[in-house]
Short mmCIF file of C-alpha atoms in Angstrom, two decimals:
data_model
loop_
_atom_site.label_atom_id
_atom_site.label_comp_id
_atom_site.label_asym_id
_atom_site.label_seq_id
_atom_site.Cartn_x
_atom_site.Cartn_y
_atom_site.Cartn_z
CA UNK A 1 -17.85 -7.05 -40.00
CA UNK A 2 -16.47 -10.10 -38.44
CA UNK A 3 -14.03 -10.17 -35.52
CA UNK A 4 -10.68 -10.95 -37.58
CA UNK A 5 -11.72 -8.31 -39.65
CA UNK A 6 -11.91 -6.13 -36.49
CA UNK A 7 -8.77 -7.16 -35.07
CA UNK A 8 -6.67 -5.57 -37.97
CA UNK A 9 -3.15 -6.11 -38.15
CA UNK A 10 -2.03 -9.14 -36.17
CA UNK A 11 1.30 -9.05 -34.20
CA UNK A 12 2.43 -12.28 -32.98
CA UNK A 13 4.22 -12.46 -30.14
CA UNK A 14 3.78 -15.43 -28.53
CA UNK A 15 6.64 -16.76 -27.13
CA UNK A 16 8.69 -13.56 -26.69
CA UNK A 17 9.94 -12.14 -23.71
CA UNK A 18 9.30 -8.50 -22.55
CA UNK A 19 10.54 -6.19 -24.24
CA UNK A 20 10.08 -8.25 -27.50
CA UNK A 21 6.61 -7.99 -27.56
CA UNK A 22 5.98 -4.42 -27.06
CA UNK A 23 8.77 -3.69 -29.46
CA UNK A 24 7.09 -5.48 -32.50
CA UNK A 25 3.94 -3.91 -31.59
CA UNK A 26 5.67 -0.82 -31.59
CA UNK A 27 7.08 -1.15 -35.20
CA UNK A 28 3.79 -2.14 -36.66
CA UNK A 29 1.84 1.02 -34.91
CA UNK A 30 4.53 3.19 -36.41
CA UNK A 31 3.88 2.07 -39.75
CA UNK A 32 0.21 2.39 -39.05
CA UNK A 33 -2.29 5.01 -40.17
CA UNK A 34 -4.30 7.21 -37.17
CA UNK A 35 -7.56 4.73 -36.61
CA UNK A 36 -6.00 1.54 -37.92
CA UNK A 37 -6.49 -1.49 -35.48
CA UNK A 38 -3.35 -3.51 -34.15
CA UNK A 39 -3.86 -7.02 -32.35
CA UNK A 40 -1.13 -8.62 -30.46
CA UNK A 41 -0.41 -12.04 -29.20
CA UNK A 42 1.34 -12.41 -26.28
CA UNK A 43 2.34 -15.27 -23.33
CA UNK A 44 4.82 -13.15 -21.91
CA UNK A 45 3.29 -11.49 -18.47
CA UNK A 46 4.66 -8.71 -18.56
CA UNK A 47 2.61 -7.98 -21.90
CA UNK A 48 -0.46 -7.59 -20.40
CA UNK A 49 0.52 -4.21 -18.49
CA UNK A 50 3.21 -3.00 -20.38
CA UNK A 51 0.73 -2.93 -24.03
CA UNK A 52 -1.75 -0.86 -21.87
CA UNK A 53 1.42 1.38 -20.26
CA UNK A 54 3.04 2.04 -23.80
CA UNK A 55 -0.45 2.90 -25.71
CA UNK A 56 -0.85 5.25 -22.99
CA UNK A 57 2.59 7.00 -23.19
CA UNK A 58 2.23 6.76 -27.46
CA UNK A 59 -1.44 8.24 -27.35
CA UNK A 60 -2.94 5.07 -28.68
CA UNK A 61 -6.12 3.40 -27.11
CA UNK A 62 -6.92 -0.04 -26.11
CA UNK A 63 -9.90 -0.98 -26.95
CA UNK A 64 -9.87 -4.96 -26.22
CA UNK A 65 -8.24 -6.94 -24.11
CA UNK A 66 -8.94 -10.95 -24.31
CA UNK A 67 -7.04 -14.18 -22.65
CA UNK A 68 -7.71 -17.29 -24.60
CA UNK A 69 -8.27 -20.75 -23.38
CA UNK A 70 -4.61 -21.63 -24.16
CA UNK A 71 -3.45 -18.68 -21.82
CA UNK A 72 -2.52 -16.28 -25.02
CA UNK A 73 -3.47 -12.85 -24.18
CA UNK A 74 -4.36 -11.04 -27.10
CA UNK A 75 -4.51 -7.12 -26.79
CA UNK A 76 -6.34 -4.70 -29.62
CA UNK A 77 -4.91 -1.04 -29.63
CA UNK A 78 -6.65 1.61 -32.16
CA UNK A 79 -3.55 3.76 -33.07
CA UNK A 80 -3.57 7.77 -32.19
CA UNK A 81 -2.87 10.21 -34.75
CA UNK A 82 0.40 11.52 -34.53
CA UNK B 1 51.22 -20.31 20.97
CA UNK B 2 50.86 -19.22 17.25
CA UNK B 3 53.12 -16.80 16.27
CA UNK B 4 51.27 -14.63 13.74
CA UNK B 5 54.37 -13.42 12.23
CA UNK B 6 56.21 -16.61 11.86
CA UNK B 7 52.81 -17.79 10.15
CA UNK B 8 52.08 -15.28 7.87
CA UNK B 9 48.41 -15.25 6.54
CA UNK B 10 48.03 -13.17 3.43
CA UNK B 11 44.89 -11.95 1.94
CA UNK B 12 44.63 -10.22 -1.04
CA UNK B 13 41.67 -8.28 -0.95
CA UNK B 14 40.89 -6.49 -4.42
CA UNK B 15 38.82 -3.77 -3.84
CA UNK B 16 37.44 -2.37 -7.06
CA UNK B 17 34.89 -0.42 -5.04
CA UNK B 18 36.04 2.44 -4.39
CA UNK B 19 34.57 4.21 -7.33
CA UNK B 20 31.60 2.26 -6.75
CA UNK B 21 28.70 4.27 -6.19
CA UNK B 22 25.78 2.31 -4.35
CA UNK B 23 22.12 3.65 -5.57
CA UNK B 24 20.18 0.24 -4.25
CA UNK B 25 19.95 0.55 -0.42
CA UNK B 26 16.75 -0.49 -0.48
CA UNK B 27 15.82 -3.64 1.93
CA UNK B 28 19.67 -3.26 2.47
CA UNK B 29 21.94 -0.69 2.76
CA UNK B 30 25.58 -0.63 3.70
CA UNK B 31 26.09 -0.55 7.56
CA UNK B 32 26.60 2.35 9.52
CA UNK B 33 29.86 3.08 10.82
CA UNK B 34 28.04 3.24 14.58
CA UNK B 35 26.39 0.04 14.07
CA UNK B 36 29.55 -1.80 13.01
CA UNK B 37 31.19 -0.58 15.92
CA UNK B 38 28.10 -1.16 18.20
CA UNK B 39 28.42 -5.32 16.75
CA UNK B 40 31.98 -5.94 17.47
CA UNK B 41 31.80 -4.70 20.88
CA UNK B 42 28.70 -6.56 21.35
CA UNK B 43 30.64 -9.69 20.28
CA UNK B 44 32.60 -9.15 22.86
CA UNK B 45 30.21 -8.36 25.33
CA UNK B 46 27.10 -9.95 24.42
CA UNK B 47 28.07 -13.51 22.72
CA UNK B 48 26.85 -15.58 25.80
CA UNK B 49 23.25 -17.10 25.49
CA UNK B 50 20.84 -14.79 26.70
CA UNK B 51 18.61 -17.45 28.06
CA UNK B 52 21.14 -18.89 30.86
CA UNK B 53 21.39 -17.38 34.36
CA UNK B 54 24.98 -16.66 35.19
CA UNK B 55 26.73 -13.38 35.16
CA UNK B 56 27.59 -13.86 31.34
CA UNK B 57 24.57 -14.52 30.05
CA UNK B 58 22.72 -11.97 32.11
CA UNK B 59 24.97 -9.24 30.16
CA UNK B 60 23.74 -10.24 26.85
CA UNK B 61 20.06 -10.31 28.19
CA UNK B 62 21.00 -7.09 29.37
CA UNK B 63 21.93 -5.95 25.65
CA UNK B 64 19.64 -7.84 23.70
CA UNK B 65 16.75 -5.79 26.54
CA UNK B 66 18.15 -2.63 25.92
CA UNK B 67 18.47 -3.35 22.50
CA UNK B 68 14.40 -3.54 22.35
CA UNK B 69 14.03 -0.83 24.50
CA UNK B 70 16.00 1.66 22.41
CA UNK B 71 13.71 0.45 19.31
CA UNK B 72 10.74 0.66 21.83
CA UNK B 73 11.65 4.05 22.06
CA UNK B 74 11.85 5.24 18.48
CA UNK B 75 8.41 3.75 17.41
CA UNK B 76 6.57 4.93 20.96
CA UNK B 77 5.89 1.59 22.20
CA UNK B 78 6.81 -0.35 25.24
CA UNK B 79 9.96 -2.70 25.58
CA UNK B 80 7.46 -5.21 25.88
CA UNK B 81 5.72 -4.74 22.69
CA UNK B 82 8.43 -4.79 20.47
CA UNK B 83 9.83 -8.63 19.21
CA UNK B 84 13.04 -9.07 17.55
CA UNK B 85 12.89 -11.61 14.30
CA UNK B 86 15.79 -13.00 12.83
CA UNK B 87 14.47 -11.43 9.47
CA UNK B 88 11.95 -8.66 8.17
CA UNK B 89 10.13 -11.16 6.27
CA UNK B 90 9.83 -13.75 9.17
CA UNK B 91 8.57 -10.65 10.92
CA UNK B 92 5.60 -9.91 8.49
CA UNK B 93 4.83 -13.72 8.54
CA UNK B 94 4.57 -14.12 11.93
CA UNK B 95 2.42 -10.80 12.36
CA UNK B 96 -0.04 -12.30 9.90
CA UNK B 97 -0.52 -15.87 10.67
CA UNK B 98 -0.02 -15.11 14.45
CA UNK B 99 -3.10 -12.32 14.53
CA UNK B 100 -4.94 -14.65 11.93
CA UNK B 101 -4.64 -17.51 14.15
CA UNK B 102 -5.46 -15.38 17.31
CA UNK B 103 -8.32 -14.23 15.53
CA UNK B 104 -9.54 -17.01 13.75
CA UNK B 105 -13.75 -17.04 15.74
CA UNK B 106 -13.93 -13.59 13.88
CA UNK B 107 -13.08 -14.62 10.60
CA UNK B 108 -11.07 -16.26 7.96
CA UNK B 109 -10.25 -12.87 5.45
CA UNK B 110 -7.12 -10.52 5.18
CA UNK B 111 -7.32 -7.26 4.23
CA UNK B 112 -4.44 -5.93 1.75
CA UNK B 113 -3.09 -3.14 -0.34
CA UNK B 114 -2.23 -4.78 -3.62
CA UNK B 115 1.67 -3.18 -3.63
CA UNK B 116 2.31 -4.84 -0.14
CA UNK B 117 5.85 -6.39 -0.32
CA UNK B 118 5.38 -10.40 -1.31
CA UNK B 119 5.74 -11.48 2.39
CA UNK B 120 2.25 -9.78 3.49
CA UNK B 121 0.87 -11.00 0.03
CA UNK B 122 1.81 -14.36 0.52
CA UNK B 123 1.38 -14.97 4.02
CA UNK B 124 -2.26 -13.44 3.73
CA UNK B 125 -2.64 -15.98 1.05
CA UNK B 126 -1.03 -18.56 3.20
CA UNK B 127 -3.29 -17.97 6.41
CA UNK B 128 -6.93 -17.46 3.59
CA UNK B 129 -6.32 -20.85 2.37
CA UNK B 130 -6.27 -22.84 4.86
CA UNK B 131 -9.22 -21.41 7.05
CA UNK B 132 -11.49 -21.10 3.74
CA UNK B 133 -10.84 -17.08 3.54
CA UNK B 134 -10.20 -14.57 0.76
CA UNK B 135 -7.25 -12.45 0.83
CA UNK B 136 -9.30 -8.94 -0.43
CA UNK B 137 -6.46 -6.90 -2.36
CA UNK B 138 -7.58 -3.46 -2.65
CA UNK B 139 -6.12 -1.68 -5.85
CA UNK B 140 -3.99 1.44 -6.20
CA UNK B 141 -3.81 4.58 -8.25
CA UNK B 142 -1.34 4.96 -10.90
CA UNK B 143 1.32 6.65 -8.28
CA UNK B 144 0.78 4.04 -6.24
CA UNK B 145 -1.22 4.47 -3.20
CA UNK B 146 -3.96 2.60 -1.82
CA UNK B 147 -8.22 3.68 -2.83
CA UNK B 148 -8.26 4.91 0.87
CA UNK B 149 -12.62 4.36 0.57
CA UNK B 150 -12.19 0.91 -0.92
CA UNK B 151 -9.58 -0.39 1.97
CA UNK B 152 -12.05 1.61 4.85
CA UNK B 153 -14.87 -0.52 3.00
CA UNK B 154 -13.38 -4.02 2.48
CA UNK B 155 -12.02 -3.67 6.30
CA UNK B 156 -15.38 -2.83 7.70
CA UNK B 157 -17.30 -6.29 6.03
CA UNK B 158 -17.49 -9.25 8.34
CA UNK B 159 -15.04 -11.62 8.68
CA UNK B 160 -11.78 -9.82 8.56
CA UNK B 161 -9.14 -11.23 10.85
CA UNK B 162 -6.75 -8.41 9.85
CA UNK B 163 -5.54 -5.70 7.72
CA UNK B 164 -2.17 -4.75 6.23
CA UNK B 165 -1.22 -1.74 4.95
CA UNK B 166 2.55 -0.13 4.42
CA UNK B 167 3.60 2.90 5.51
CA UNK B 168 5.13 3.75 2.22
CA UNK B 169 6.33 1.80 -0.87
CA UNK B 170 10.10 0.78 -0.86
CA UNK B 171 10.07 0.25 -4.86
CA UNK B 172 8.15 4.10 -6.08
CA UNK B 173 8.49 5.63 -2.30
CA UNK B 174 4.96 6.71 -2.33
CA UNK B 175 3.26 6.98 1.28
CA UNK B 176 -0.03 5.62 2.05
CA UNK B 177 -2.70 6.73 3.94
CA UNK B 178 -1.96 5.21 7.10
CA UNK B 179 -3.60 7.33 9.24
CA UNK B 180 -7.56 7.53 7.92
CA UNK B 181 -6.94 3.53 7.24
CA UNK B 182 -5.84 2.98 11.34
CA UNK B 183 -9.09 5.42 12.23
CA UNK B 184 -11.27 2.93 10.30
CA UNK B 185 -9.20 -0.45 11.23
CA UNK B 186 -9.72 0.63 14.82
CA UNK B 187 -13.46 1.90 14.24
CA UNK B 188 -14.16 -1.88 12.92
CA UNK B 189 -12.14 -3.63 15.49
CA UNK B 190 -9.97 -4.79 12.69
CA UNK B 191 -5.83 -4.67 13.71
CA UNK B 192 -3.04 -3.01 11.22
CA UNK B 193 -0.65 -4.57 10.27
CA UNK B 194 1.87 -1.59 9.07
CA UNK B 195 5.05 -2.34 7.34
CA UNK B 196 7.55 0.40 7.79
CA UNK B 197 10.57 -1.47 6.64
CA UNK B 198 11.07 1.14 3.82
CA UNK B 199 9.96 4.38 5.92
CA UNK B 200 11.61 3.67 9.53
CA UNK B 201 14.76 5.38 10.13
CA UNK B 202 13.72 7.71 6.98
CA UNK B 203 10.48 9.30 8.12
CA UNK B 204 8.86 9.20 10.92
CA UNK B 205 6.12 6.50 10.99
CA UNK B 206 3.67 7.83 13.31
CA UNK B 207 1.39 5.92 15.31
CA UNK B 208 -1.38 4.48 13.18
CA UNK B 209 -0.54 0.67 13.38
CA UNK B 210 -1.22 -2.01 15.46
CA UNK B 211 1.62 -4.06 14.27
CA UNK B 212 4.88 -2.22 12.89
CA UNK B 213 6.82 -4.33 11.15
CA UNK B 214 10.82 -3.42 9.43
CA UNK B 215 13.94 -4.82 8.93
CA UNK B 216 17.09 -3.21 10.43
CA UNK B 217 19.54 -3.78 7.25
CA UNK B 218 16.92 -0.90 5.07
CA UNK B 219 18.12 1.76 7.70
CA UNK B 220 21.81 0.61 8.07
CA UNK B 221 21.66 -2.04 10.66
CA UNK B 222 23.17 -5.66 10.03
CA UNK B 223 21.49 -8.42 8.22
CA UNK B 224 19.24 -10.95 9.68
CA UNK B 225 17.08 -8.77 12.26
CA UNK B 226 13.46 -7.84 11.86
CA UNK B 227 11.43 -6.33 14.04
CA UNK B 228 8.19 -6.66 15.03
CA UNK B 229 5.78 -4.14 17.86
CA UNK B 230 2.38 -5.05 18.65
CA UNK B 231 0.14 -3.38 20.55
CA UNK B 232 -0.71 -5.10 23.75
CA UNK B 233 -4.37 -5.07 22.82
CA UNK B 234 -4.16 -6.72 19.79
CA UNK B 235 -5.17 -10.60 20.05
CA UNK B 236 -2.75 -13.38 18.71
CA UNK B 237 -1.81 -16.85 19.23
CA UNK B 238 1.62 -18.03 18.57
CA UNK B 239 1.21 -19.68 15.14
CA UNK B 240 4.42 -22.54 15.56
CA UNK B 241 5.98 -25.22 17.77
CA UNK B 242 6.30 -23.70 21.83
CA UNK B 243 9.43 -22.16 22.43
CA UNK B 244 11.12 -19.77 25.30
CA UNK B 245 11.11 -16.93 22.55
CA UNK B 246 7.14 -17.82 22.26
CA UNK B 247 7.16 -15.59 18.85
CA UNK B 248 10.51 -16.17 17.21
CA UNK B 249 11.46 -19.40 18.60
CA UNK B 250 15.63 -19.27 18.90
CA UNK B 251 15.78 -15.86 19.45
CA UNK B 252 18.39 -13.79 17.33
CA UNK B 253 21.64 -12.61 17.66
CA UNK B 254 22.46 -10.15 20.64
CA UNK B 255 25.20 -8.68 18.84
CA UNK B 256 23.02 -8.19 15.68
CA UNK B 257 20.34 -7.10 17.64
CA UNK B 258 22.33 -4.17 19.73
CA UNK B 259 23.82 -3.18 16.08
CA UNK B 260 20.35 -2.81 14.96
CA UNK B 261 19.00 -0.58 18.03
CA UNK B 262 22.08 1.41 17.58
CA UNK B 263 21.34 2.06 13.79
CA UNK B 264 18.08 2.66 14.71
CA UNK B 265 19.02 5.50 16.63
CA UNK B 266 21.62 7.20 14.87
CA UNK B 267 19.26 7.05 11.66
CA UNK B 268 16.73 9.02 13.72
CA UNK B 269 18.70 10.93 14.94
CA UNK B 270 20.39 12.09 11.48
CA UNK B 271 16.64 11.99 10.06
CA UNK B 272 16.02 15.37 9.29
CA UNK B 273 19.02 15.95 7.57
CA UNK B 274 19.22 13.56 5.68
CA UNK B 275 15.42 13.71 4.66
CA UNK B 276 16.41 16.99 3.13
CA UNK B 277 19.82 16.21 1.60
CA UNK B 278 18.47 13.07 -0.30
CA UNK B 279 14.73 14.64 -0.49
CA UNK B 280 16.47 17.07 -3.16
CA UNK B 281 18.53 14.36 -4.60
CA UNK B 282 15.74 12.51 -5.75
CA UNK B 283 14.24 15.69 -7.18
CA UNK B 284 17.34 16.00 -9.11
CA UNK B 285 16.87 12.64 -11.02
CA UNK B 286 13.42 12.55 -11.34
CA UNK B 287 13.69 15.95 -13.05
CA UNK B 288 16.94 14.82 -15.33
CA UNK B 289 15.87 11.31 -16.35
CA UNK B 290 12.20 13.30 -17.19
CA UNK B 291 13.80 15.72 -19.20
CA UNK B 292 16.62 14.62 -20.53
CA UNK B 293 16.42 10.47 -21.22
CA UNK B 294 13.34 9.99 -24.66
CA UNK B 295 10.41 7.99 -23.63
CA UNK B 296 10.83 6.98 -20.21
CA UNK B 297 7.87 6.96 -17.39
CA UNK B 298 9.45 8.55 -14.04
CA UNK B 299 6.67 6.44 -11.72
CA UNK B 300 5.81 7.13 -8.12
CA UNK B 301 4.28 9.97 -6.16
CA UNK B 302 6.67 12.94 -7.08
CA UNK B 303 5.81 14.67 -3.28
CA UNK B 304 4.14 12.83 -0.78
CA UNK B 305 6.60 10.42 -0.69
CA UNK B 306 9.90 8.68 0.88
CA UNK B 307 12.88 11.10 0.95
CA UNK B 308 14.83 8.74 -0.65
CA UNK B 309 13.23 6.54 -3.14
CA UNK B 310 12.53 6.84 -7.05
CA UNK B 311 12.02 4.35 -9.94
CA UNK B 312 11.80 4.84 -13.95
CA UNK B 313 11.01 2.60 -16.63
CA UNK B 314 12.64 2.76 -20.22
CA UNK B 315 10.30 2.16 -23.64
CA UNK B 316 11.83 -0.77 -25.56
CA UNK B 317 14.54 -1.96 -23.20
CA UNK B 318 14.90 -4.98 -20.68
CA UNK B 319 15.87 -4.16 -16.89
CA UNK B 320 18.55 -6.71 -16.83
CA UNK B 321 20.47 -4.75 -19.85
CA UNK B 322 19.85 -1.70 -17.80
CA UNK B 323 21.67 -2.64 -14.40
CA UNK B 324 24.28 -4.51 -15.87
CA UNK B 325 25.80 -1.74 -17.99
CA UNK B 326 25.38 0.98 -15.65
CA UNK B 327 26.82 -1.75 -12.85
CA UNK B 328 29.91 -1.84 -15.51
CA UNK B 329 30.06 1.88 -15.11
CA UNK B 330 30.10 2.04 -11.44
CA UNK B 331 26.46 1.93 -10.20
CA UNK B 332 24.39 0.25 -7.85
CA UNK B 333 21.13 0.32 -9.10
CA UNK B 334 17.87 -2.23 -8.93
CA UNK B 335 15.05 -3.55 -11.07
CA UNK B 336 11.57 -4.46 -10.98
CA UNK B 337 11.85 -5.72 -14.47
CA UNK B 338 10.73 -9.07 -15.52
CA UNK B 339 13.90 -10.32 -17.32
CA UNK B 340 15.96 -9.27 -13.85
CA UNK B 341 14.11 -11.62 -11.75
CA UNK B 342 13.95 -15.71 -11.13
CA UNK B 343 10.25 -15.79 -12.02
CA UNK B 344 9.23 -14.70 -15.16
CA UNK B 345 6.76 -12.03 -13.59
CA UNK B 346 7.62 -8.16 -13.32
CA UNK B 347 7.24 -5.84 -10.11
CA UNK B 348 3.67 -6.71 -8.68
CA UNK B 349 3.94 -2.82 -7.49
CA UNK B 350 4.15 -2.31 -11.32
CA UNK B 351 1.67 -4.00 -12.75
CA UNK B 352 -0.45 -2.76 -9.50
CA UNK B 353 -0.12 0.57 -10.54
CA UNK B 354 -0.07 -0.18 -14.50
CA UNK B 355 3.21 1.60 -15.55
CA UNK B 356 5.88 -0.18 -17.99
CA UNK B 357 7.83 -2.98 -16.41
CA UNK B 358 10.25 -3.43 -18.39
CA UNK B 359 13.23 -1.69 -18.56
CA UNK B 360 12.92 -0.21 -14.74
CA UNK B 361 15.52 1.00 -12.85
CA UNK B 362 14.71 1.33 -9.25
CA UNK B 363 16.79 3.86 -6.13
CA UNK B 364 16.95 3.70 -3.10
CA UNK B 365 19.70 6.33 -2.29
CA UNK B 366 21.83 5.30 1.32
CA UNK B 367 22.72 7.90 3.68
CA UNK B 368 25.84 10.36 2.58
CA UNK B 369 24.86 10.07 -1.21
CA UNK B 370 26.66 13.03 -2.24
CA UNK B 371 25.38 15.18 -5.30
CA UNK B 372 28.54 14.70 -6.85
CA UNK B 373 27.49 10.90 -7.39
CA UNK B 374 23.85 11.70 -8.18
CA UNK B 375 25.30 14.19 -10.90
CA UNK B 376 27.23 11.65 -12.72
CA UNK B 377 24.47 9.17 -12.69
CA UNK B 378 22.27 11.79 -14.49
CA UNK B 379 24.95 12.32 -17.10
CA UNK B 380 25.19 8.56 -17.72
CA UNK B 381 21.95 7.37 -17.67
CA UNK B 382 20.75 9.61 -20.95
CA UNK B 383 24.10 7.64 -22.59
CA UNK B 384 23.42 4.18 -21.39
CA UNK B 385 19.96 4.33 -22.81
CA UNK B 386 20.38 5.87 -26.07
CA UNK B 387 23.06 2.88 -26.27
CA UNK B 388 21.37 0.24 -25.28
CA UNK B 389 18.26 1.25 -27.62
CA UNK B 390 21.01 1.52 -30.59
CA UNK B 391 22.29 -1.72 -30.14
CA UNK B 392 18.46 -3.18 -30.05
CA UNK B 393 17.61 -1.81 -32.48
CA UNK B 394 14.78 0.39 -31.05
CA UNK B 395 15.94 4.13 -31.75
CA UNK B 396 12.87 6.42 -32.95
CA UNK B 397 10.06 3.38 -32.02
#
């Protein structure tokens, strides 16, 4: 399986300021099935403890965290079941 | 002569703050009723420059000396130890760059804990760079205290020209483990740098430190007074231009200064009472806001920490929503959210400790909170939230 593949749903971010980015990320997980991977895009700092701090509190796991050349921090969450 | 009443000067002063109630004494609370007394008569008293010889300015030596010895006093230290800043962060500055200077044959590298306030952080950076050293920030636990075995270890490799280390954290009131930390510092030959400007005049701060650094306005003192003790022991070299005052050139204000001692006292003295009073207070919101506001994170050691500090963070909302509206409904409160400061970044202590940043609301309760107050902050917090997450747009996320 490639990466993109991997990555499952994509939530882009970029640009958004905290809480924006954890608040799209939170309406795609809700829509998501137990197991299904979400991948978001973020430039905001806050993003890269606050996606860690709400998958924690919603039972969700991280299972990637990456920061591109271009400074994007992208953040893979498998979501819990519910 | 001016005749006042002939001249009449009038002021209108609107005070819309007497409902206010003030839940952000942290750094700076309002001052004490002994301390504003303590000022004007020092004004009188004490304006003359203590540096000149005549009877005048003799008297506000006098004060300005008794001022340090009364703070000598409360920390266990001698009057000579103790240095009066015109600022708490001027304080931690000079107590890092003037040890890292003094210290500078046995090496470049400063030991941190990685929720230090930004003074330590950045004057440890400051001093690193330009003798080719590292600042080594060790991390915390999620409730915010320091890896005790990781500090003892990074403070024990060569090289280390000091070591900072707070007494407790003035944004999630957790204490840190001072004491093992100053057993190793002193084991290694390495000096502490403690800042107690969120625990003096609140707890006791022992005696593990080397340096003891706080700012008078966090325990009801005036504005523009730090102070810093060191150890006679501990080597340092004044880091900055010569100057009478050798380590806060200028001097500070003797009327400021006596204020400060006087605050000093009277918050000891009233310690234990009010440890309890707003010990309980504190347990009173952590428990509502836990149990009665959806999805928030109550953050911060829940017992081995400052009487009067706590800090929560709200799922889906910004900080700067959060203190404006309960600001329009009387309270005080801060942030360590993002979106409520200049820089784009949230709460290093935070993101140190990997909790939610945004939408934080951070206490610090002053002196004479009543329960009354704490109450009705309970009751509106659950309201303002469930609010503000209607109007984003976030309900049920």
């Amino acid at each position: 399986m490639t990466e993109a593949a991997e990555a499952g749903e994509v939530v882009d971010a970029r640009g958004l300021v905290c809480p924006a980015p954890i608040v799209r990320l939170a309406r795609v997980a809700r829509a998501a099935a137990a197991g299904t991977l979400v991948t978001v895009l973020a430039t905001d700092p806050a993003a890269e403890v606050d996606v860690p701090a709400w998958a924690r509190m919603r039972g969700h796991t991280v299972v990637r965290t990456k920061r591109t050349d271009d400074g994007v921090l992208a953040v893979t969450v498998r979501i819990g079941g519910r | 002569m001016i005749d006042a009443a002939s001249n009449p000067v009038t002021v209108h002063v609107v005070d819309d703050t007497t409902s206010r109630v003030v839940l952000d004494a942290g750094g700076q609370a309002p001052l004490l009723q002994v301390a504003r007394e303590a000022f004007v008569a020092a004004i009188d008293e004490g304006w003359a420059d203590p540096r000149r010889l005549h009877a005048e300015g003799r008297r506000a030596r006098l004060l300005l000396d008794g001022a340090r010895e009364a703070i000598a006093a409360v920390v266990g230290a001698r009057t000579d130890e103790v240095a009066l800043a015109p600022s708490h962060t001027e304080a931690l500055h000079a107590a890092v760059r003037d040890v890292a200077l003094g210290r500078r044959r046995v090496g470049p590298h400063v030991v941190v804990g990685a929720v230090e306030r930004a003074a330590v952080l950045n004057a440890a950076d400051f001093v690193a760079a330009r003798s080719g050293g590292r600042r080594v920030t060790v991390p915390v636990d999620r409730s915010g205290r320091v890896d005790e075995n990781a500090f003892i270890g990074a403070l024990a490799q060569p090289g280390v020209a000091l070591a900072a280390l707070q007494h407790a954290n003035g944004e999630v009131g957790t204490l840190q483990p001072v004491a093992p930390v100053h057993a190793a510092a002193r084991a290694a030959g390495v000096p502490l740098l403690v800042d107690a400007g969120s625990s003096l005049g609140h707890v006791d701060v022992g005696p593990h430190w080397d340096l003891l650094a706080a700012g008078a306005a966090d325990f009801g003192g005036p504005g523009g007074i730090g102070v810093l003790v060191t150890r006679s022991g501990v080597r340092r070299t004044p880091d900055r231009p010569e100057d009478e005052d050798r380590w806060f050139p200028g001097g500070v204000s003797v009327p400021a200064a006596l204020a400060a001692a006087v605050a000093l006292q009277a918050a000891v003295a009233d310690r234990d009472r009010a440890d309890a009073a707003r010990r309980q207070l504190v347990d009173v919101i952590r428990h509502r806001v836990a149990t009665q506001v959806p999805d928030v994170e109550v953050v911060g050691e829940p017992t081995d920490r400052l009487p009067h500090v706590v800090t929560f963070s709200c799922l889906y909302l910004d900080g700067e929503s959060l203190v404006r509206e309960l600001d329009a409904r009387g309270f005080a409160v801060g942030s360590g959210s993002a979106c409520t400061s200049s820089a784009l970044e949230p709460s290093h202590v935070l993101a140190a400790m990997g909790v939610l940043t945004h939408g934080n609301v951070r206490i610090a309760l002053p002196r004479g909170t009543t329960r009354r107050d704490v109450e009705r902050f309970c009751d509106v917090v659950p309201e303002v939230v469930g609010q503000l997450r209607d109007r984003a747009g976030v309900v049920g996320l």
